[in-house]
Amino acid sequence: VVPKPLQKPHPPIFQPFASSERSIRWCAEEGVTAILPPLHPRLEERLVRLYAEISGKPPGDGIGVLRDLIVAPTDEEALALWADSGVFCGGEWFEPFGFSRGLADPDTGELPDILGQSLALVGSIDTVTKQLEALRTRLPVRWLFAWTYNGLVPHDRIMHSLSRFATRVLPRVS
C-alpha cells in the first residue's frame, strides 16, 4: 500500500463475502476479519469454529456478518421496504450468481427461516432487537455490517432506520 498507513499496526482488514472453508482458512491465517454473508446457521457456525481453530482466537473474534437492516415503525412497513430492496436484490442480482447456495443446510439442503434465524434484521424496534439478540446468542461475532440498499429504500427511510437501530435497538442489546 502506498503511501504506507500511519496506523501501527495497519488498520483492520476485512474480507467481505467470506463463505467457504478456503476463504475462512486464509482469513484466519492472515489475521483478516472474515465477513460472512447470510448463510445457513449450521454453515455459519462451522465457519466461526474453523476460524477460531486456525487462528487460536476465541470463537467470534475475527468474524463479522453482513445483514440486511431495516428498522421501521411497524413490522409491516419494514417488510414492505425489504420486499422492494433486499428480497428484490436477492432474487434479481444475487441468485443468478449462485449466492443463495450458502443458504441451504450443508447436510440436508433445507432452507432456513431468513427472519426467524436472524439472517436479515427487518422489522420494528422490538422485532429487530429480538433478531439481534438471537443472532448474538447463536454467533459470538464482533462485527455487524448493515446492508441498507441505498437507492432502493428512500433516503429518509434509511436515515430513520439507521437512527432507530443506533438509538433504540443497540442500547437494548447486551
mmCIF file of C-alpha atoms in Angstrom:
data_model
loop_
_atom_site.group_PDB
_atom_site.id
_atom_site.type_symbol
_atom_site.label_atom_id
_atom_site.label_comp_id
_atom_site.label_asym_id
_atom_site.label_seq_id
_atom_site.Cartn_x
_atom_site.Cartn_y
_atom_site.Cartn_z
ATOM 1 C CA VAL A 1 0.000 0.000 0.000
ATOM 2 C CA VAL A 2 1.360 3.399 -0.962
ATOM 3 C CA PRO A 3 1.554 5.593 0.973
ATOM 4 C CA LYS A 4 2.054 3.365 3.998
ATOM 5 C CA PRO A 5 -0.669 3.685 6.649
ATOM 6 C CA LEU A 6 0.237 5.771 9.679
ATOM 7 C CA GLN A 7 -1.603 3.395 11.999
ATOM 8 C CA LYS A 8 0.630 0.723 13.549
ATOM 9 C CA PRO A 9 -0.230 -1.982 13.196
ATOM 10 C CA HIS A 10 -2.073 -1.266 9.954
ATOM 11 C CA PRO A 11 -5.827 -0.618 10.046
ATOM 12 C CA PRO A 12 -8.032 -3.708 10.279
ATOM 13 C CA ILE A 13 -8.520 -5.577 7.022
ATOM 14 C CA PHE A 14 -11.880 -7.144 6.158
ATOM 15 C CA GLN A 15 -12.737 -9.860 3.637
ATOM 16 C CA PRO A 16 -16.370 -9.476 2.514
ATOM 17 C CA PHE A 17 -18.444 -12.464 1.408
ATOM 18 C CA ALA A 18 -16.140 -14.987 3.080
ATOM 19 C CA SER A 19 -18.307 -18.058 2.722
ATOM 20 C CA SER A 20 -16.068 -21.035 2.023
ATOM 21 C CA GLU A 21 -13.698 -23.018 4.210
ATOM 22 C CA ARG A 22 -10.876 -21.900 1.922
ATOM 23 C CA SER A 23 -11.620 -18.196 2.409
ATOM 24 C CA ILE A 24 -12.037 -18.644 6.176
ATOM 25 C CA ARG A 25 -8.732 -20.511 6.394
ATOM 26 C CA TRP A 26 -6.962 -17.722 4.508
ATOM 27 C CA CYS A 27 -8.534 -15.019 6.688
ATOM 28 C CA ALA A 28 -7.625 -16.855 9.905
ATOM 29 C CA GLU A 29 -4.033 -17.449 8.774
ATOM 30 C CA GLU A 30 -3.567 -13.837 7.638
ATOM 31 C CA GLY A 31 -5.329 -12.137 10.561
ATOM 32 C CA VAL A 32 -8.046 -10.742 8.309
ATOM 33 C CA THR A 33 -11.580 -10.271 9.635
ATOM 34 C CA ALA A 34 -13.914 -12.537 7.652
ATOM 35 C CA ILE A 35 -17.341 -11.089 6.903
ATOM 36 C CA LEU A 36 -19.908 -13.846 6.391
ATOM 37 C CA PRO A 37 -22.824 -13.139 4.084
ATOM 38 C CA PRO A 38 -26.154 -14.616 5.197
ATOM 39 C CA LEU A 39 -25.509 -18.364 5.244
ATOM 40 C CA HIS A 40 -27.376 -21.295 6.715
ATOM 41 C CA PRO A 41 -26.871 -21.154 10.511
ATOM 42 C CA ARG A 42 -25.117 -24.548 10.529
ATOM 43 C CA LEU A 43 -22.643 -23.340 7.917
ATOM 44 C CA GLU A 44 -22.085 -20.049 9.773
ATOM 45 C CA GLU A 45 -21.378 -21.944 12.985
ATOM 46 C CA ARG A 46 -18.943 -24.299 11.210
ATOM 47 C CA LEU A 47 -17.047 -21.385 9.679
ATOM 48 C CA VAL A 48 -16.858 -19.496 13.001
ATOM 49 C CA ARG A 49 -15.456 -22.627 14.697
ATOM 50 C CA LEU A 50 -12.976 -23.175 11.850
ATOM 51 C CA TYR A 51 -11.689 -19.596 12.114
ATOM 52 C CA ALA A 52 -11.240 -19.999 15.879
ATOM 53 C CA GLU A 53 -9.402 -23.326 15.482
ATOM 54 C CA ILE A 54 -6.973 -21.943 12.918
ATOM 55 C CA SER A 55 -6.421 -18.503 14.440
ATOM 56 C CA GLY A 56 -6.305 -19.615 18.080
ATOM 57 C CA LYS A 57 -8.665 -16.752 18.922
ATOM 58 C CA PRO A 58 -11.894 -17.163 20.908
ATOM 59 C CA PRO A 59 -14.915 -18.041 18.740
ATOM 60 C CA GLY A 60 -16.253 -14.916 17.063
ATOM 61 C CA ASP A 61 -13.036 -12.899 17.188
ATOM 62 C CA GLY A 62 -12.056 -12.056 13.627
ATOM 63 C CA ILE A 63 -15.564 -12.692 12.291
ATOM 64 C CA GLY A 64 -18.374 -10.387 11.239
ATOM 65 C CA VAL A 65 -21.688 -10.829 9.493
ATOM 66 C CA LEU A 66 -23.450 -8.951 6.739
ATOM 67 C CA ARG A 67 -27.173 -8.487 7.327
ATOM 68 C CA ASP A 68 -29.939 -6.589 5.603
ATOM 69 C CA LEU A 69 -31.093 -3.958 8.088
ATOM 70 C CA ILE A 70 -34.422 -2.152 8.039
ATOM 71 C CA VAL A 71 -35.984 -0.790 11.219
ATOM 72 C CA ALA A 72 -39.372 0.851 10.672
ATOM 73 C CA PRO A 73 -42.245 1.905 12.931
ATOM 74 C CA THR A 74 -44.041 -1.400 12.216
ATOM 75 C CA ASP A 75 -43.089 -4.875 11.050
ATOM 76 C CA GLU A 76 -45.405 -4.463 8.057
ATOM 77 C CA GLU A 77 -43.695 -1.266 6.894
ATOM 78 C CA ALA A 78 -40.232 -2.793 7.324
ATOM 79 C CA LEU A 79 -41.237 -5.931 5.404
ATOM 80 C CA ALA A 80 -42.668 -3.818 2.559
ATOM 81 C CA LEU A 81 -39.429 -1.827 2.303
ATOM 82 C CA TRP A 82 -37.399 -5.037 2.410
ATOM 83 C CA ALA A 83 -39.539 -6.643 -0.318
ATOM 84 C CA ASP A 84 -38.680 -3.741 -2.630
ATOM 85 C CA SER A 85 -34.988 -3.848 -1.754
ATOM 86 C CA GLY A 86 -33.388 -6.897 -0.118
ATOM 87 C CA VAL A 87 -35.796 -9.513 -1.436
ATOM 88 C CA PHE A 88 -35.691 -7.929 -4.897
ATOM 89 C CA CYS A 89 -31.871 -7.796 -4.940
ATOM 90 C CA GLY A 90 -31.592 -11.336 -3.650
ATOM 91 C CA GLY A 91 -33.714 -12.699 -6.466
ATOM 92 C CA GLU A 92 -32.574 -10.462 -9.296
ATOM 93 C CA TRP A 93 -28.932 -9.653 -8.514
ATOM 94 C CA PHE A 94 -27.517 -12.363 -6.282
ATOM 95 C CA GLU A 95 -29.487 -15.512 -7.168
ATOM 96 C CA PRO A 96 -28.211 -15.648 -10.786
ATOM 97 C CA PHE A 97 -24.643 -15.838 -9.449
ATOM 98 C CA GLY A 98 -25.428 -18.660 -7.009
ATOM 99 C CA PHE A 99 -25.146 -16.634 -3.802
ATOM 100 C CA SER A 100 -28.160 -18.409 -2.330
ATOM 101 C CA ARG A 101 -26.392 -21.785 -2.351
ATOM 102 C CA GLY A 102 -24.901 -20.890 1.028
ATOM 103 C CA LEU A 103 -28.392 -20.588 2.481
ATOM 104 C CA ALA A 104 -29.071 -24.306 2.047
ATOM 105 C CA ASP A 105 -28.379 -26.550 5.042
ATOM 106 C CA PRO A 106 -24.995 -28.166 4.262
ATOM 107 C CA ASP A 107 -26.315 -31.548 5.402
ATOM 108 C CA THR A 108 -29.965 -31.628 4.301
ATOM 109 C CA GLY A 109 -30.351 -28.851 1.702
ATOM 110 C CA GLU A 110 -33.233 -27.307 3.650
ATOM 111 C CA LEU A 111 -33.573 -23.531 3.554
ATOM 112 C CA PRO A 112 -33.659 -21.512 6.792
ATOM 113 C CA ASP A 113 -36.253 -19.053 8.051
ATOM 114 C CA ILE A 114 -34.413 -15.878 6.982
ATOM 115 C CA LEU A 115 -36.021 -13.558 9.529
ATOM 116 C CA GLY A 116 -36.590 -16.135 12.257
ATOM 117 C CA GLN A 117 -32.926 -17.138 12.218
ATOM 118 C CA SER A 118 -31.616 -13.550 12.070
ATOM 119 C CA LEU A 119 -30.194 -13.804 8.555
ATOM 120 C CA ALA A 120 -31.816 -10.402 7.995
ATOM 121 C CA LEU A 121 -32.687 -7.808 10.621
ATOM 122 C CA VAL A 122 -36.021 -6.452 9.440
ATOM 123 C CA GLY A 123 -38.940 -5.166 11.473
ATOM 124 C CA SER A 124 -39.982 -2.813 14.230
ATOM 125 C CA ILE A 125 -37.641 -1.806 17.041
ATOM 126 C CA ASP A 126 -38.874 -4.722 19.177
ATOM 127 C CA THR A 127 -38.599 -7.242 16.337
ATOM 128 C CA VAL A 128 -35.096 -6.210 15.293
ATOM 129 C CA THR A 129 -33.975 -6.184 18.927
ATOM 130 C CA LYS A 130 -35.156 -9.811 19.277
ATOM 131 C CA GLN A 131 -33.499 -10.781 15.981
ATOM 132 C CA LEU A 132 -30.196 -9.189 17.004
ATOM 133 C CA GLU A 133 -30.291 -10.814 20.454
ATOM 134 C CA ALA A 134 -30.918 -14.204 18.827
ATOM 135 C CA LEU A 135 -28.055 -13.628 16.388
ATOM 136 C CA ARG A 136 -25.637 -12.695 19.185
ATOM 137 C CA THR A 137 -26.700 -15.751 21.191
ATOM 138 C CA ARG A 138 -26.137 -18.040 18.217
ATOM 139 C CA LEU A 139 -22.959 -16.464 16.840
ATOM 140 C CA PRO A 140 -20.449 -14.634 19.027
ATOM 141 C CA VAL A 141 -19.295 -12.366 16.189
ATOM 142 C CA ARG A 142 -17.630 -8.989 16.716
ATOM 143 C CA TRP A 143 -18.789 -7.060 13.642
ATOM 144 C CA LEU A 144 -22.155 -6.331 12.050
ATOM 145 C CA PHE A 145 -22.191 -4.850 8.567
ATOM 146 C CA ALA A 146 -25.595 -3.376 7.771
ATOM 147 C CA TRP A 147 -26.806 -3.593 4.185
ATOM 148 C CA THR A 148 -29.344 -0.790 3.725
ATOM 149 C CA TYR A 149 -29.986 -0.692 -0.048
ATOM 150 C CA ASN A 150 -29.260 2.939 -0.819
ATOM 151 C CA GLY A 151 -31.204 3.892 -3.906
ATOM 152 C CA LEU A 152 -33.893 1.249 -3.427
ATOM 153 C CA VAL A 153 -35.052 2.382 0.001
ATOM 154 C CA PRO A 154 -35.874 6.104 0.086
ATOM 155 C CA HIS A 155 -33.093 8.100 1.733
ATOM 156 C CA ASP A 156 -35.266 9.429 4.562
ATOM 157 C CA ARG A 157 -36.391 5.873 5.418
ATOM 158 C CA ILE A 158 -32.783 4.640 5.516
ATOM 159 C CA MET A 159 -31.772 7.513 7.781
ATOM 160 C CA HIS A 160 -34.703 6.845 10.139
ATOM 161 C CA SER A 161 -33.876 3.117 10.095
ATOM 162 C CA LEU A 162 -30.239 3.710 10.996
ATOM 163 C CA SER A 163 -31.214 6.197 13.691
ATOM 164 C CA ARG A 164 -33.699 3.745 15.238
ATOM 165 C CA PHE A 165 -31.094 0.997 15.138
ATOM 166 C CA ALA A 166 -28.392 3.140 16.780
ATOM 167 C CA THR A 167 -30.572 4.833 19.403
ATOM 168 C CA ARG A 168 -33.358 2.343 20.119
ATOM 169 C CA VAL A 169 -32.109 -1.173 19.229
ATOM 170 C CA LEU A 170 -28.408 -1.255 20.111
ATOM 171 C CA PRO A 171 -28.865 0.168 23.652
ATOM 172 C CA ARG A 172 -31.305 -2.680 24.389
ATOM 173 C CA VAL A 173 -28.959 -5.471 23.265
ATOM 174 C CA SER A 174 -26.435 -6.554 25.863
#
